[in-house]
mmCIF file with all atom_site columns, N, CA and C in Angstrom:
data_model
loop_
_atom_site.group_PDB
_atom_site.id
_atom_site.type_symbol
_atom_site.label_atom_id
_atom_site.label_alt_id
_atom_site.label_comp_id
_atom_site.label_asym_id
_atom_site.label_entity_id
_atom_site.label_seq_id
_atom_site.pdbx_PDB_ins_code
_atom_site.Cartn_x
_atom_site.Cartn_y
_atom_site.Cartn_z
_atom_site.occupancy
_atom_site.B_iso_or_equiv
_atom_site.pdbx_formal_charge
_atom_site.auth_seq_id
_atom_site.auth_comp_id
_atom_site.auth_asym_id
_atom_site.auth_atom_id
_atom_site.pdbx_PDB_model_num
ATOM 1   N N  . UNK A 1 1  ? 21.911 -15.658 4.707  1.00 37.00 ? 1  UNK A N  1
ATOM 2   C CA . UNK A 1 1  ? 21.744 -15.726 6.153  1.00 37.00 ? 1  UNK A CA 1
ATOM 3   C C  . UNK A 1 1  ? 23.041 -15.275 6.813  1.00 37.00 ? 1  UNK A C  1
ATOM 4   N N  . UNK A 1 2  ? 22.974 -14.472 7.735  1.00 41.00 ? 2  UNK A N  1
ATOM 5   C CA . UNK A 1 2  ? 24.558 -14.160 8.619  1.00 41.00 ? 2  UNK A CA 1
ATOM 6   C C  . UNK A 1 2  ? 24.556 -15.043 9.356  1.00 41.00 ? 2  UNK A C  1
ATOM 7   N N  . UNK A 1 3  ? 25.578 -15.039 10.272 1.00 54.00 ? 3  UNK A N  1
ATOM 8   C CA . UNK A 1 3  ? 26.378 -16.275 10.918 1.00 54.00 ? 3  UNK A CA 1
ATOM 9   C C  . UNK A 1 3  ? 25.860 -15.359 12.167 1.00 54.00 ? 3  UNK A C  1
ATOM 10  N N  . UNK A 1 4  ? 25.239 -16.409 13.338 1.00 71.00 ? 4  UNK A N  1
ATOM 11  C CA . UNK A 1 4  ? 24.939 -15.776 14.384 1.00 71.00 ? 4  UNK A CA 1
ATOM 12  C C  . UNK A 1 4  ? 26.304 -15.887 15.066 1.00 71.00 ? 4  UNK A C  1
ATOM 13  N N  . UNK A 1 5  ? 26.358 -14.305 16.090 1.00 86.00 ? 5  UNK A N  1
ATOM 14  C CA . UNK A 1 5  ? 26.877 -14.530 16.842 1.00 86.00 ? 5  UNK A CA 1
ATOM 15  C C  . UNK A 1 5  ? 27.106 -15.287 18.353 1.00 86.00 ? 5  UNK A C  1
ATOM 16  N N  . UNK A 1 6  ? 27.652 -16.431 18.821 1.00 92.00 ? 6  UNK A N  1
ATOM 17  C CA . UNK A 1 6  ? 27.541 -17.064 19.710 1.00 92.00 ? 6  UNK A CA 1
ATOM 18  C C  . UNK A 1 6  ? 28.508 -16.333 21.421 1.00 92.00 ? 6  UNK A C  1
ATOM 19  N N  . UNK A 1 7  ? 27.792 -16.098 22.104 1.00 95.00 ? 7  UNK A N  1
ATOM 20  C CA . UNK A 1 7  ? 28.256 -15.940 23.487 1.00 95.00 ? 7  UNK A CA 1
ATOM 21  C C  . UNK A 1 7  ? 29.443 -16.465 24.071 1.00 95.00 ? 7  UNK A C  1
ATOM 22  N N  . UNK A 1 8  ? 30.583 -16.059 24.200 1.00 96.00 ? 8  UNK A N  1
ATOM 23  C CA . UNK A 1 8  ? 31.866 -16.561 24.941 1.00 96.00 ? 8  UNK A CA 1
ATOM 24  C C  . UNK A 1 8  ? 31.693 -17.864 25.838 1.00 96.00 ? 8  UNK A C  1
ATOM 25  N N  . UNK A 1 9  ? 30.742 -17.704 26.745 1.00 96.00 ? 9  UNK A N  1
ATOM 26  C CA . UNK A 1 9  ? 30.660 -18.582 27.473 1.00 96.00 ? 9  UNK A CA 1
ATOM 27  C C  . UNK A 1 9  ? 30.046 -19.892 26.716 1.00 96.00 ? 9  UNK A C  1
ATOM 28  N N  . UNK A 1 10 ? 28.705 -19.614 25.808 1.00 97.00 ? 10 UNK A N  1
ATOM 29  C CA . UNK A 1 10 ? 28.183 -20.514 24.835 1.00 97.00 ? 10 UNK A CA 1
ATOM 30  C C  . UNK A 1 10 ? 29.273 -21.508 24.271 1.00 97.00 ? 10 UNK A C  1
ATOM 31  N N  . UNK A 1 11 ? 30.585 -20.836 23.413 1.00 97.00 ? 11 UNK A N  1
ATOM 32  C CA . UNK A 1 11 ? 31.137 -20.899 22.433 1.00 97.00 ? 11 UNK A CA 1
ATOM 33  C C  . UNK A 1 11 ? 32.228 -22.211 23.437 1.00 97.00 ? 11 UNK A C  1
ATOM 34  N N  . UNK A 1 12 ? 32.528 -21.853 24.381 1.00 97.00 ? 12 UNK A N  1
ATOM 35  C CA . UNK A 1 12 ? 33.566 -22.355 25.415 1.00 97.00 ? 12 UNK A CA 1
ATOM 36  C C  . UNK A 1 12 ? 32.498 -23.565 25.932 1.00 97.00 ? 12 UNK A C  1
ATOM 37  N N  . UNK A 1 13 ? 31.537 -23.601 26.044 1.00 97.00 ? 13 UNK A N  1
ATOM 38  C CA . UNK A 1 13 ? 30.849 -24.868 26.383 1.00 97.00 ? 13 UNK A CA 1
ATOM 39  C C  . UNK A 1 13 ? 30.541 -25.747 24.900 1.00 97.00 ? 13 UNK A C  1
ATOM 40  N N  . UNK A 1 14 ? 30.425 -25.106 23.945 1.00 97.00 ? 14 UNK A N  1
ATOM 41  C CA . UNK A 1 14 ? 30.400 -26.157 23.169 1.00 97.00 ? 14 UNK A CA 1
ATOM 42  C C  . UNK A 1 14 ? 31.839 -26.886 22.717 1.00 97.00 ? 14 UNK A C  1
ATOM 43  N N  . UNK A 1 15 ? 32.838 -25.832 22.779 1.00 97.00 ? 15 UNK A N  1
ATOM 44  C CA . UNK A 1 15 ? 34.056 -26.185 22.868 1.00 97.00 ? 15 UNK A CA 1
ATOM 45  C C  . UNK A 1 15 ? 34.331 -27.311 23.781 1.00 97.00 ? 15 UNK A C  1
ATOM 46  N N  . UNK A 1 16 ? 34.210 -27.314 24.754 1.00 97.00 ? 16 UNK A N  1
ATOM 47  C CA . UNK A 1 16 ? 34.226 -28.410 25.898 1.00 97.00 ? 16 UNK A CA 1
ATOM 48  C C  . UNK A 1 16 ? 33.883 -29.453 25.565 1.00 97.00 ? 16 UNK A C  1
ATOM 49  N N  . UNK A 1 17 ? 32.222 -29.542 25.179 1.00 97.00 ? 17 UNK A N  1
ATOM 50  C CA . UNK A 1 17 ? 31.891 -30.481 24.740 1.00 97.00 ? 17 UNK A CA 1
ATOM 51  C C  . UNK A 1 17 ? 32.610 -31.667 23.050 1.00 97.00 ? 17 UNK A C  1
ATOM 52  N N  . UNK A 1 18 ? 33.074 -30.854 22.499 1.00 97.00 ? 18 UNK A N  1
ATOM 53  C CA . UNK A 1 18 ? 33.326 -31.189 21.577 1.00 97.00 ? 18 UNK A CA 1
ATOM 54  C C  . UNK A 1 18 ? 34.973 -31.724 21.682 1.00 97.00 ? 18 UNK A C  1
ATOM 55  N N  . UNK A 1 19 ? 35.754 -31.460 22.909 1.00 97.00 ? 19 UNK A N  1
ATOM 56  C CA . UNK A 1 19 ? 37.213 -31.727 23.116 1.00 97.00 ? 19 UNK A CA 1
ATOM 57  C C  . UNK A 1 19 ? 36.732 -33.521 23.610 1.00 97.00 ? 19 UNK A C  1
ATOM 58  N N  . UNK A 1 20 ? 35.903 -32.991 24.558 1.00 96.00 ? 20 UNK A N  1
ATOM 59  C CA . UNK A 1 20 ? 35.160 -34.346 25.088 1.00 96.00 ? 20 UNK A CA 1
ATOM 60  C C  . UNK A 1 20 ? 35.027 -35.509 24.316 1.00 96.00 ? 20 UNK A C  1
ATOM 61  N N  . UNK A 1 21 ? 34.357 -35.419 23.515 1.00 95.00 ? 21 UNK A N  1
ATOM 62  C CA . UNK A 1 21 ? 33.920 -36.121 22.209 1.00 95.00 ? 21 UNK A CA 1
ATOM 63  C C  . UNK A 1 21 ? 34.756 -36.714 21.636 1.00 95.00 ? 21 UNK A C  1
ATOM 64  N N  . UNK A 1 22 ? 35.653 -35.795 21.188 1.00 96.00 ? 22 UNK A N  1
ATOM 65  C CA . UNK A 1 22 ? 36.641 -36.254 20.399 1.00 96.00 ? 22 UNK A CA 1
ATOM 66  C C  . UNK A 1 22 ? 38.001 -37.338 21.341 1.00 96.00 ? 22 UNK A C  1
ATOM 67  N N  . UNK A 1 23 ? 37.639 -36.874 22.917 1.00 96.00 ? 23 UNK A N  1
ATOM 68  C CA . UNK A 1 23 ? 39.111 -37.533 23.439 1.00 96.00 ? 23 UNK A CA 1
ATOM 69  C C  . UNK A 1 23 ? 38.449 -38.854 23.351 1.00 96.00 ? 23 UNK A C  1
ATOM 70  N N  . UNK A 1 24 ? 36.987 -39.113 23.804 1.00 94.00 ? 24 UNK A N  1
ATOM 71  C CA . UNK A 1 24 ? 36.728 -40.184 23.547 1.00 94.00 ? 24 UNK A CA 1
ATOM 72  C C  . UNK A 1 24 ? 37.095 -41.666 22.323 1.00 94.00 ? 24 UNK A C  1
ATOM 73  N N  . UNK A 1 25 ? 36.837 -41.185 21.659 1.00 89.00 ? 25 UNK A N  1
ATOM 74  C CA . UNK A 1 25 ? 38.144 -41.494 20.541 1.00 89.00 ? 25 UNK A CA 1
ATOM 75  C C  . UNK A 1 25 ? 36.864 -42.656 19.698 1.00 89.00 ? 25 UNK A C  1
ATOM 76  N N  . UNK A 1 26 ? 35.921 -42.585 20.349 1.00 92.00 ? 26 UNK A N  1
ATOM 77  C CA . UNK A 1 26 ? 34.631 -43.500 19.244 1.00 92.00 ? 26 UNK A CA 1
ATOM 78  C C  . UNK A 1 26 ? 33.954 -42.762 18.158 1.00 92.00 ? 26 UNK A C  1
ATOM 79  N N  . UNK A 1 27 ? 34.181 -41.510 18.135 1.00 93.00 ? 27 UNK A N  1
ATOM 80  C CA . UNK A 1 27 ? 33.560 -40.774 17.293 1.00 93.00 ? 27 UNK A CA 1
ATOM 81  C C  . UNK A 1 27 ? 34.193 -40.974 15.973 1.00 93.00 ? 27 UNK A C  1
ATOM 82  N N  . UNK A 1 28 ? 32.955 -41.687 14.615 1.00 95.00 ? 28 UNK A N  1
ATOM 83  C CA . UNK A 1 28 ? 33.232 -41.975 13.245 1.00 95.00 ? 28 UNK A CA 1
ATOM 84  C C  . UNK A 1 28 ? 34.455 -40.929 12.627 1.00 95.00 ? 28 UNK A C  1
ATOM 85  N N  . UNK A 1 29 ? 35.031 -41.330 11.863 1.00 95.00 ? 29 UNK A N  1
ATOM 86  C CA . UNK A 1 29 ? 35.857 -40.134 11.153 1.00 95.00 ? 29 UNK A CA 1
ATOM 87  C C  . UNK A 1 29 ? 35.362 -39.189 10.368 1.00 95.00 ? 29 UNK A C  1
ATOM 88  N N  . UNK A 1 30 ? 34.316 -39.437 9.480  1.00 96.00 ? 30 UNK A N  1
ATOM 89  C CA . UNK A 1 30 ? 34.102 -38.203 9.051  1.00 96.00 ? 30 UNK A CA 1
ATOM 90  C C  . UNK A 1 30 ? 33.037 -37.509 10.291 1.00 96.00 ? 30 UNK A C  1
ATOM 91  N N  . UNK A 1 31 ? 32.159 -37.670 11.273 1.00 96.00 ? 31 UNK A N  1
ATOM 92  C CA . UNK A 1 31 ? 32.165 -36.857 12.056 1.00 96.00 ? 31 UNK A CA 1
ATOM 93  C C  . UNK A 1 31 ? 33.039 -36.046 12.856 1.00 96.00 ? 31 UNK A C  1
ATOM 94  N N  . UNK A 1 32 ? 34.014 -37.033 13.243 1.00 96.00 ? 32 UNK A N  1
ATOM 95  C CA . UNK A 1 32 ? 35.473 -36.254 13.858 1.00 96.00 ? 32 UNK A CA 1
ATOM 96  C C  . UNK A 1 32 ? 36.234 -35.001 13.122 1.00 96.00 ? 32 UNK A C  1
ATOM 97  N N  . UNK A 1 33 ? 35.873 -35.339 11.884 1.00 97.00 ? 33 UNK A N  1
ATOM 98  C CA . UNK A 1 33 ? 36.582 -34.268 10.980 1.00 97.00 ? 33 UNK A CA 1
ATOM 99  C C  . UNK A 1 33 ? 35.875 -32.920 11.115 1.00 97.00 ? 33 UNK A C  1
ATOM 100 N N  . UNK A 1 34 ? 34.022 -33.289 11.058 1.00 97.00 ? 34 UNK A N  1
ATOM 101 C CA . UNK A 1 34 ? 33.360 -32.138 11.474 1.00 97.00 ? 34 UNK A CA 1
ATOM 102 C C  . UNK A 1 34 ? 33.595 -31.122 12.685 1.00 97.00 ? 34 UNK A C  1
ATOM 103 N N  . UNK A 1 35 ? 33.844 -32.264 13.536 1.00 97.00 ? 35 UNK A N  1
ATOM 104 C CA . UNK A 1 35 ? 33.878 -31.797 14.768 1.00 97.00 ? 35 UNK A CA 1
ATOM 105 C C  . UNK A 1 35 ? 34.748 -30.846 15.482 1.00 97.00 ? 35 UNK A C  1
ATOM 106 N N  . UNK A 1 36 ? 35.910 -31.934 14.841 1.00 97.00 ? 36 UNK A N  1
ATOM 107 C CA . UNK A 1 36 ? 37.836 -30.787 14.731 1.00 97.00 ? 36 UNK A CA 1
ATOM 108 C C  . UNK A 1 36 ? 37.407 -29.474 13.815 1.00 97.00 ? 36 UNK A C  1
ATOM 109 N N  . UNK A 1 37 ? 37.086 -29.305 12.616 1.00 97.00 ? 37 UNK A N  1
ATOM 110 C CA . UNK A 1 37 ? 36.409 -27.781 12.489 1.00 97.00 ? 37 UNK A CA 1
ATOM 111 C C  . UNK A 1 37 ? 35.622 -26.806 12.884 1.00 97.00 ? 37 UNK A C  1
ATOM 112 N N  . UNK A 1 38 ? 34.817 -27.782 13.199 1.00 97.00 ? 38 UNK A N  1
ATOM 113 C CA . UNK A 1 38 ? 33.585 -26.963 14.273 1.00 97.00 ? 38 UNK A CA 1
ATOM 114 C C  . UNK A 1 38 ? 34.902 -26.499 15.902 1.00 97.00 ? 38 UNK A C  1
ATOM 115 N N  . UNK A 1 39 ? 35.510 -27.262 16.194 1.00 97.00 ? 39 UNK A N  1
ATOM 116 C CA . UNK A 1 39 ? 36.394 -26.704 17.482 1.00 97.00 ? 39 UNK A CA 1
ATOM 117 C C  . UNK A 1 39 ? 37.027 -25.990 16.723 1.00 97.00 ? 39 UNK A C  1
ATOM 118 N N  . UNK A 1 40 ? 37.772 -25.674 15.723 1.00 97.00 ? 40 UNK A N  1
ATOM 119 C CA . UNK A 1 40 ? 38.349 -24.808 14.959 1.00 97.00 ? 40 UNK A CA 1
ATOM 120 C C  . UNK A 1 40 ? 37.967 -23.050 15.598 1.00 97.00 ? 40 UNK A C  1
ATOM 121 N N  . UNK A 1 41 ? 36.707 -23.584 14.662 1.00 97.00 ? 41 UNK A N  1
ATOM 122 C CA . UNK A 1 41 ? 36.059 -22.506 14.693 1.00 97.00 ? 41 UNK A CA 1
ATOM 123 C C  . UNK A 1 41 ? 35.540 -21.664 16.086 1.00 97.00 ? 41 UNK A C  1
ATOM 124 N N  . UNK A 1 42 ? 35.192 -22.314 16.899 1.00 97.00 ? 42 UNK A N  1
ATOM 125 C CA . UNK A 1 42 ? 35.042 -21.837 18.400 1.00 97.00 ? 42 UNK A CA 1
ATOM 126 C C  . UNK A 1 42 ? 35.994 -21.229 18.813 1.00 97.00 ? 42 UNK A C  1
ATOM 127 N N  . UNK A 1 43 ? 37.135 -22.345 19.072 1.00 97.00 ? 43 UNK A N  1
ATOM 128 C CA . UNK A 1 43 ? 38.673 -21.766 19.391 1.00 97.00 ? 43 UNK A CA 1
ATOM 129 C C  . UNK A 1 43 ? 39.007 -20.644 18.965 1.00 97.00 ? 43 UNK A C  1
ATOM 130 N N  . UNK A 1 44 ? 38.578 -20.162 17.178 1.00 97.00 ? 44 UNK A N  1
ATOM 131 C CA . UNK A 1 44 ? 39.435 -18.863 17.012 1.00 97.00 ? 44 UNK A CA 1
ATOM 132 C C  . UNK A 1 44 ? 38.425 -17.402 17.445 1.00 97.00 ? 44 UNK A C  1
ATOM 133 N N  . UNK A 1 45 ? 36.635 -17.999 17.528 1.00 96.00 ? 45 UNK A N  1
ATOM 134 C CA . UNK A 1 45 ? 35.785 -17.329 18.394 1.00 96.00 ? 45 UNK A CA 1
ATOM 135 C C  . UNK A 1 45 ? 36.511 -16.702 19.628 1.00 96.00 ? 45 UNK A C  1
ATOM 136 N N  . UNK A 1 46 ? 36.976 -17.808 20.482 1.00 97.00 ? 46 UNK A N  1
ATOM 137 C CA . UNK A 1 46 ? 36.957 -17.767 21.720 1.00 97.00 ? 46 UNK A CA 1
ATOM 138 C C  . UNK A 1 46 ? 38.448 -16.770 22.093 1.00 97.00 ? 46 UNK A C  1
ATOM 139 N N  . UNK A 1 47 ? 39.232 -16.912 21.014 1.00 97.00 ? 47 UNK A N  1
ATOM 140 C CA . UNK A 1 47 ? 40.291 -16.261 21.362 1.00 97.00 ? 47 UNK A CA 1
ATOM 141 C C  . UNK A 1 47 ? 40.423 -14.585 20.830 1.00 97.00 ? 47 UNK A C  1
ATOM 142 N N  . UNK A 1 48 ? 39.736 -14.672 19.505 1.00 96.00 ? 48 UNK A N  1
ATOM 143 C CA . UNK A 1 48 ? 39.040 -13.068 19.552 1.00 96.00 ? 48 UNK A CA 1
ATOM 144 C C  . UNK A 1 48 ? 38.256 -12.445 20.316 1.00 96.00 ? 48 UNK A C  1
ATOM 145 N N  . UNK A 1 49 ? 37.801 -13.234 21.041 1.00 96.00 ? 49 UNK A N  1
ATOM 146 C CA . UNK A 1 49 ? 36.524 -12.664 21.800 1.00 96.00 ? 49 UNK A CA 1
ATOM 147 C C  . UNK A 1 49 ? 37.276 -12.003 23.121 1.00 96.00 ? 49 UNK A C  1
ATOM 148 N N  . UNK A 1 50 ? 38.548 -13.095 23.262 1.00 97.00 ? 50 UNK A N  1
ATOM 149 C CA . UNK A 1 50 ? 39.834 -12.857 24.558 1.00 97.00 ? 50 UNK A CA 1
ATOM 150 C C  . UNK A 1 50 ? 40.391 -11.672 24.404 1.00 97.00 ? 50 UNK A C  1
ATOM 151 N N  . UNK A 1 51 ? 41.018 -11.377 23.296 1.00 97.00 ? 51 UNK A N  1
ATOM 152 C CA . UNK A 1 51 ? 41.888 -10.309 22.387 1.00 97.00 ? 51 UNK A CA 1
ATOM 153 C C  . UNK A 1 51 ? 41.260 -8.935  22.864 1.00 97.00 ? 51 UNK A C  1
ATOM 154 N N  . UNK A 1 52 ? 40.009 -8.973  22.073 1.00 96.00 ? 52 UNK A N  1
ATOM 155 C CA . UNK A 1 52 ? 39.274 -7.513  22.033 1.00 96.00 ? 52 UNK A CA 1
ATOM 156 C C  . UNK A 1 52 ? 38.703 -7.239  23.552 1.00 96.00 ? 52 UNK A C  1
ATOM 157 N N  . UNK A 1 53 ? 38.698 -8.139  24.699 1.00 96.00 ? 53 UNK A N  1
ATOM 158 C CA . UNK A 1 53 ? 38.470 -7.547  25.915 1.00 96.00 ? 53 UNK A CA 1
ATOM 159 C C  . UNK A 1 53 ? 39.680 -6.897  26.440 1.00 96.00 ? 53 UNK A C  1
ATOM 160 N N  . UNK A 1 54 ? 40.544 -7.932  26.135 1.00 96.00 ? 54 UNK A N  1
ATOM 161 C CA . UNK A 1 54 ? 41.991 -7.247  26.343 1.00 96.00 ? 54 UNK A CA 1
ATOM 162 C C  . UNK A 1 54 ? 42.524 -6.369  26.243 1.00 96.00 ? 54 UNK A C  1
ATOM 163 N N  . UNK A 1 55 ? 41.807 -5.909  24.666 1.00 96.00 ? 55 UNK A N  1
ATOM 164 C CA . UNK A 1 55 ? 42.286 -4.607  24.020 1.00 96.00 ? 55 UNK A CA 1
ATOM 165 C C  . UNK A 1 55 ? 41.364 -3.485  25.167 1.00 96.00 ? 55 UNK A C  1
ATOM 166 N N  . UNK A 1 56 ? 40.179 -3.697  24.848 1.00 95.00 ? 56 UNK A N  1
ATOM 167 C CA . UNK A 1 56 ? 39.154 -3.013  26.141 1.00 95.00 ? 56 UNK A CA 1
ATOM 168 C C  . UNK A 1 56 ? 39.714 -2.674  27.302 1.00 95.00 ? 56 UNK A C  1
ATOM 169 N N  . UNK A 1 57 ? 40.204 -3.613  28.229 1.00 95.00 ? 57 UNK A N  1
ATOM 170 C CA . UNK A 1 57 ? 40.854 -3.598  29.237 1.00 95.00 ? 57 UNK A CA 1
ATOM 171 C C  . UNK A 1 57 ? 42.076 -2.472  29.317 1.00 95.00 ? 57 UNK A C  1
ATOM 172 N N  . UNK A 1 58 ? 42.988 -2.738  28.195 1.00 94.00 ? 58 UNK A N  1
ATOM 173 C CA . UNK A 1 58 ? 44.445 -2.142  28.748 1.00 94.00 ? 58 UNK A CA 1
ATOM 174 C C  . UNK A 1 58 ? 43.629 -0.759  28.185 1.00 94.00 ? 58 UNK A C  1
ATOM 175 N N  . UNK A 1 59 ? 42.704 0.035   26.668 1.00 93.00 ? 59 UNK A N  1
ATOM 176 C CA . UNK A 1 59 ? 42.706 0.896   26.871 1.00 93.00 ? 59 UNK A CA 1
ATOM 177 C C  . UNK A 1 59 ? 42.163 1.573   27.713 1.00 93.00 ? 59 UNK A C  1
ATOM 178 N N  . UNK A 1 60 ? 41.014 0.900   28.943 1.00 89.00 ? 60 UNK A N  1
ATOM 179 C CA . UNK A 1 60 ? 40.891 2.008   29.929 1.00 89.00 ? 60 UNK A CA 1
ATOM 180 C C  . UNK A 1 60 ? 41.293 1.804   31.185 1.00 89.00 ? 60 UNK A C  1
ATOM 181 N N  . UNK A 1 61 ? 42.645 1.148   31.611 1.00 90.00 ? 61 UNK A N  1
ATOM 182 C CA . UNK A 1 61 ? 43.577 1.134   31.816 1.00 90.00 ? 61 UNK A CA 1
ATOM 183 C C  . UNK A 1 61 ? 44.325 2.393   31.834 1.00 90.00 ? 61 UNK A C  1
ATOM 184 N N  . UNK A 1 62 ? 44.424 2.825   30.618 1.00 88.00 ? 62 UNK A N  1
ATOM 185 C CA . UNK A 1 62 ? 45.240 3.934   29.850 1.00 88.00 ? 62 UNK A CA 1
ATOM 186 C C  . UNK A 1 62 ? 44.215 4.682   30.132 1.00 88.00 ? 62 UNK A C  1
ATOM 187 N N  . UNK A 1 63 ? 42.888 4.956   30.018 1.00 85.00 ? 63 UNK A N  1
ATOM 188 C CA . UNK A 1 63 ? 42.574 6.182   29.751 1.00 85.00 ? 63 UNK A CA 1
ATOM 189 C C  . UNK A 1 63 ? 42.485 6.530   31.622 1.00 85.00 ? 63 UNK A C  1
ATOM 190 N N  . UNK A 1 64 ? 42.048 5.761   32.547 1.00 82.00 ? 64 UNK A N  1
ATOM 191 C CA . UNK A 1 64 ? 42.427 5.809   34.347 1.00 82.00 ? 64 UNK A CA 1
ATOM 192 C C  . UNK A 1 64 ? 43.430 6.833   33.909 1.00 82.00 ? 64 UNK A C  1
ATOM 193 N N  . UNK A 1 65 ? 44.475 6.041   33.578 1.00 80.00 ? 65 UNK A N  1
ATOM 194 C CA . UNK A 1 65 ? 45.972 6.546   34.060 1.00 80.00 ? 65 UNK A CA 1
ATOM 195 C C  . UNK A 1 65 ? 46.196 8.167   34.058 1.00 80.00 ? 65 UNK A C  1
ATOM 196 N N  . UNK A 1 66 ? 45.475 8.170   32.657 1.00 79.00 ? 66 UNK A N  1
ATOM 197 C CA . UNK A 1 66 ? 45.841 9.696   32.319 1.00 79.00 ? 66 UNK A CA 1
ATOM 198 C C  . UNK A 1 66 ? 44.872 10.651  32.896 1.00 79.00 ? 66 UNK A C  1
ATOM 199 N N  . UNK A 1 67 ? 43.746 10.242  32.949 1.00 80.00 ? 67 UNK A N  1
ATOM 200 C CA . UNK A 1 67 ? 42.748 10.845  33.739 1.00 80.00 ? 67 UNK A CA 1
ATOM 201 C C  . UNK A 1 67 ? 43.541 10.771  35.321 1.00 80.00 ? 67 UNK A C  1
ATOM 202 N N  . UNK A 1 68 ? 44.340 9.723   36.026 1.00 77.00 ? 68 UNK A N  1
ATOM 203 C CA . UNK A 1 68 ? 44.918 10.223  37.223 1.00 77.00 ? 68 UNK A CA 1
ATOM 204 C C  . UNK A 1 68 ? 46.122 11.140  37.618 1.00 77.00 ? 68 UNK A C  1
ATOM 205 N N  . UNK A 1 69 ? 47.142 11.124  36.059 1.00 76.00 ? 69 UNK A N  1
ATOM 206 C CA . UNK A 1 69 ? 47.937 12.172  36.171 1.00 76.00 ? 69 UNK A CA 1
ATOM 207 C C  . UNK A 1 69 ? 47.248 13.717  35.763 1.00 76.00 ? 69 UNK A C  1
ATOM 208 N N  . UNK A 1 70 ? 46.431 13.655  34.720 1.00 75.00 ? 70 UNK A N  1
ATOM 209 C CA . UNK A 1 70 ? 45.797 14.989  34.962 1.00 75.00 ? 70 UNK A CA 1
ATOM 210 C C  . UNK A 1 70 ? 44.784 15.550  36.337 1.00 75.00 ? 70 UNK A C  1
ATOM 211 N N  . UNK A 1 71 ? 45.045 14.912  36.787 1.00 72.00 ? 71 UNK A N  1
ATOM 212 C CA . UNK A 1 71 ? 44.222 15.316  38.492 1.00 72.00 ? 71 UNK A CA 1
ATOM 213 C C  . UNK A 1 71 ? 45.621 15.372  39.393 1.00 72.00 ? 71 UNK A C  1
ATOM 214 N N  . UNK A 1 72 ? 46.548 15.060  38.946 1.00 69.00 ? 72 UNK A N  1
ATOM 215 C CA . UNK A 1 72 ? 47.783 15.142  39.682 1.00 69.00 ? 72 UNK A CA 1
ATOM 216 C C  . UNK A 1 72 ? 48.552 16.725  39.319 1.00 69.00 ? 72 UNK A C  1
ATOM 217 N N  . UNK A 1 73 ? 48.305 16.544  38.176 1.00 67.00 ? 73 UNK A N  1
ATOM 218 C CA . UNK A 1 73 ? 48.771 18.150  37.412 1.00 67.00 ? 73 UNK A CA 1
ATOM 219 C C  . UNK A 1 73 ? 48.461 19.053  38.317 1.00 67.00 ? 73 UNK A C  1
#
């Protein structure tokens, strides 16, 4: 089975939920343990998911730019 991919916004609400949970501080330990991995795992979702827009972003950024100095040429 592949690992579905989950939605930024999805990934950040279950994240939420699960910071929640845990500040609460009643949650059993070995669920807590689940739980801190499962946020693990979102977190490093959520921050690749940040990265590669980023990357998106600055390159057309870059490609504007050059497309505005070659109209400047």
């Amino acid at each position: 089975m592949t690992k579905k991919e989950i939605p930024f916004d999805e990934a950040m609400l279950q994240l939420e939920s699960i910071v929640r949970q845990l500040e609460q501080g009643d949650v059993p330990l070995e669920n807590a343990i689940e739980l801190y991995q499962k946020g693990m795992e979102l977190s490093k979702l959520c921050s690749d998911k940040l990265q590669s827009a980023e990357k998106q972003l600055v390159s057309f950024m870059g490609e504007n730019k050059e497309e505005a100095g070659q109209a400047n040429e």
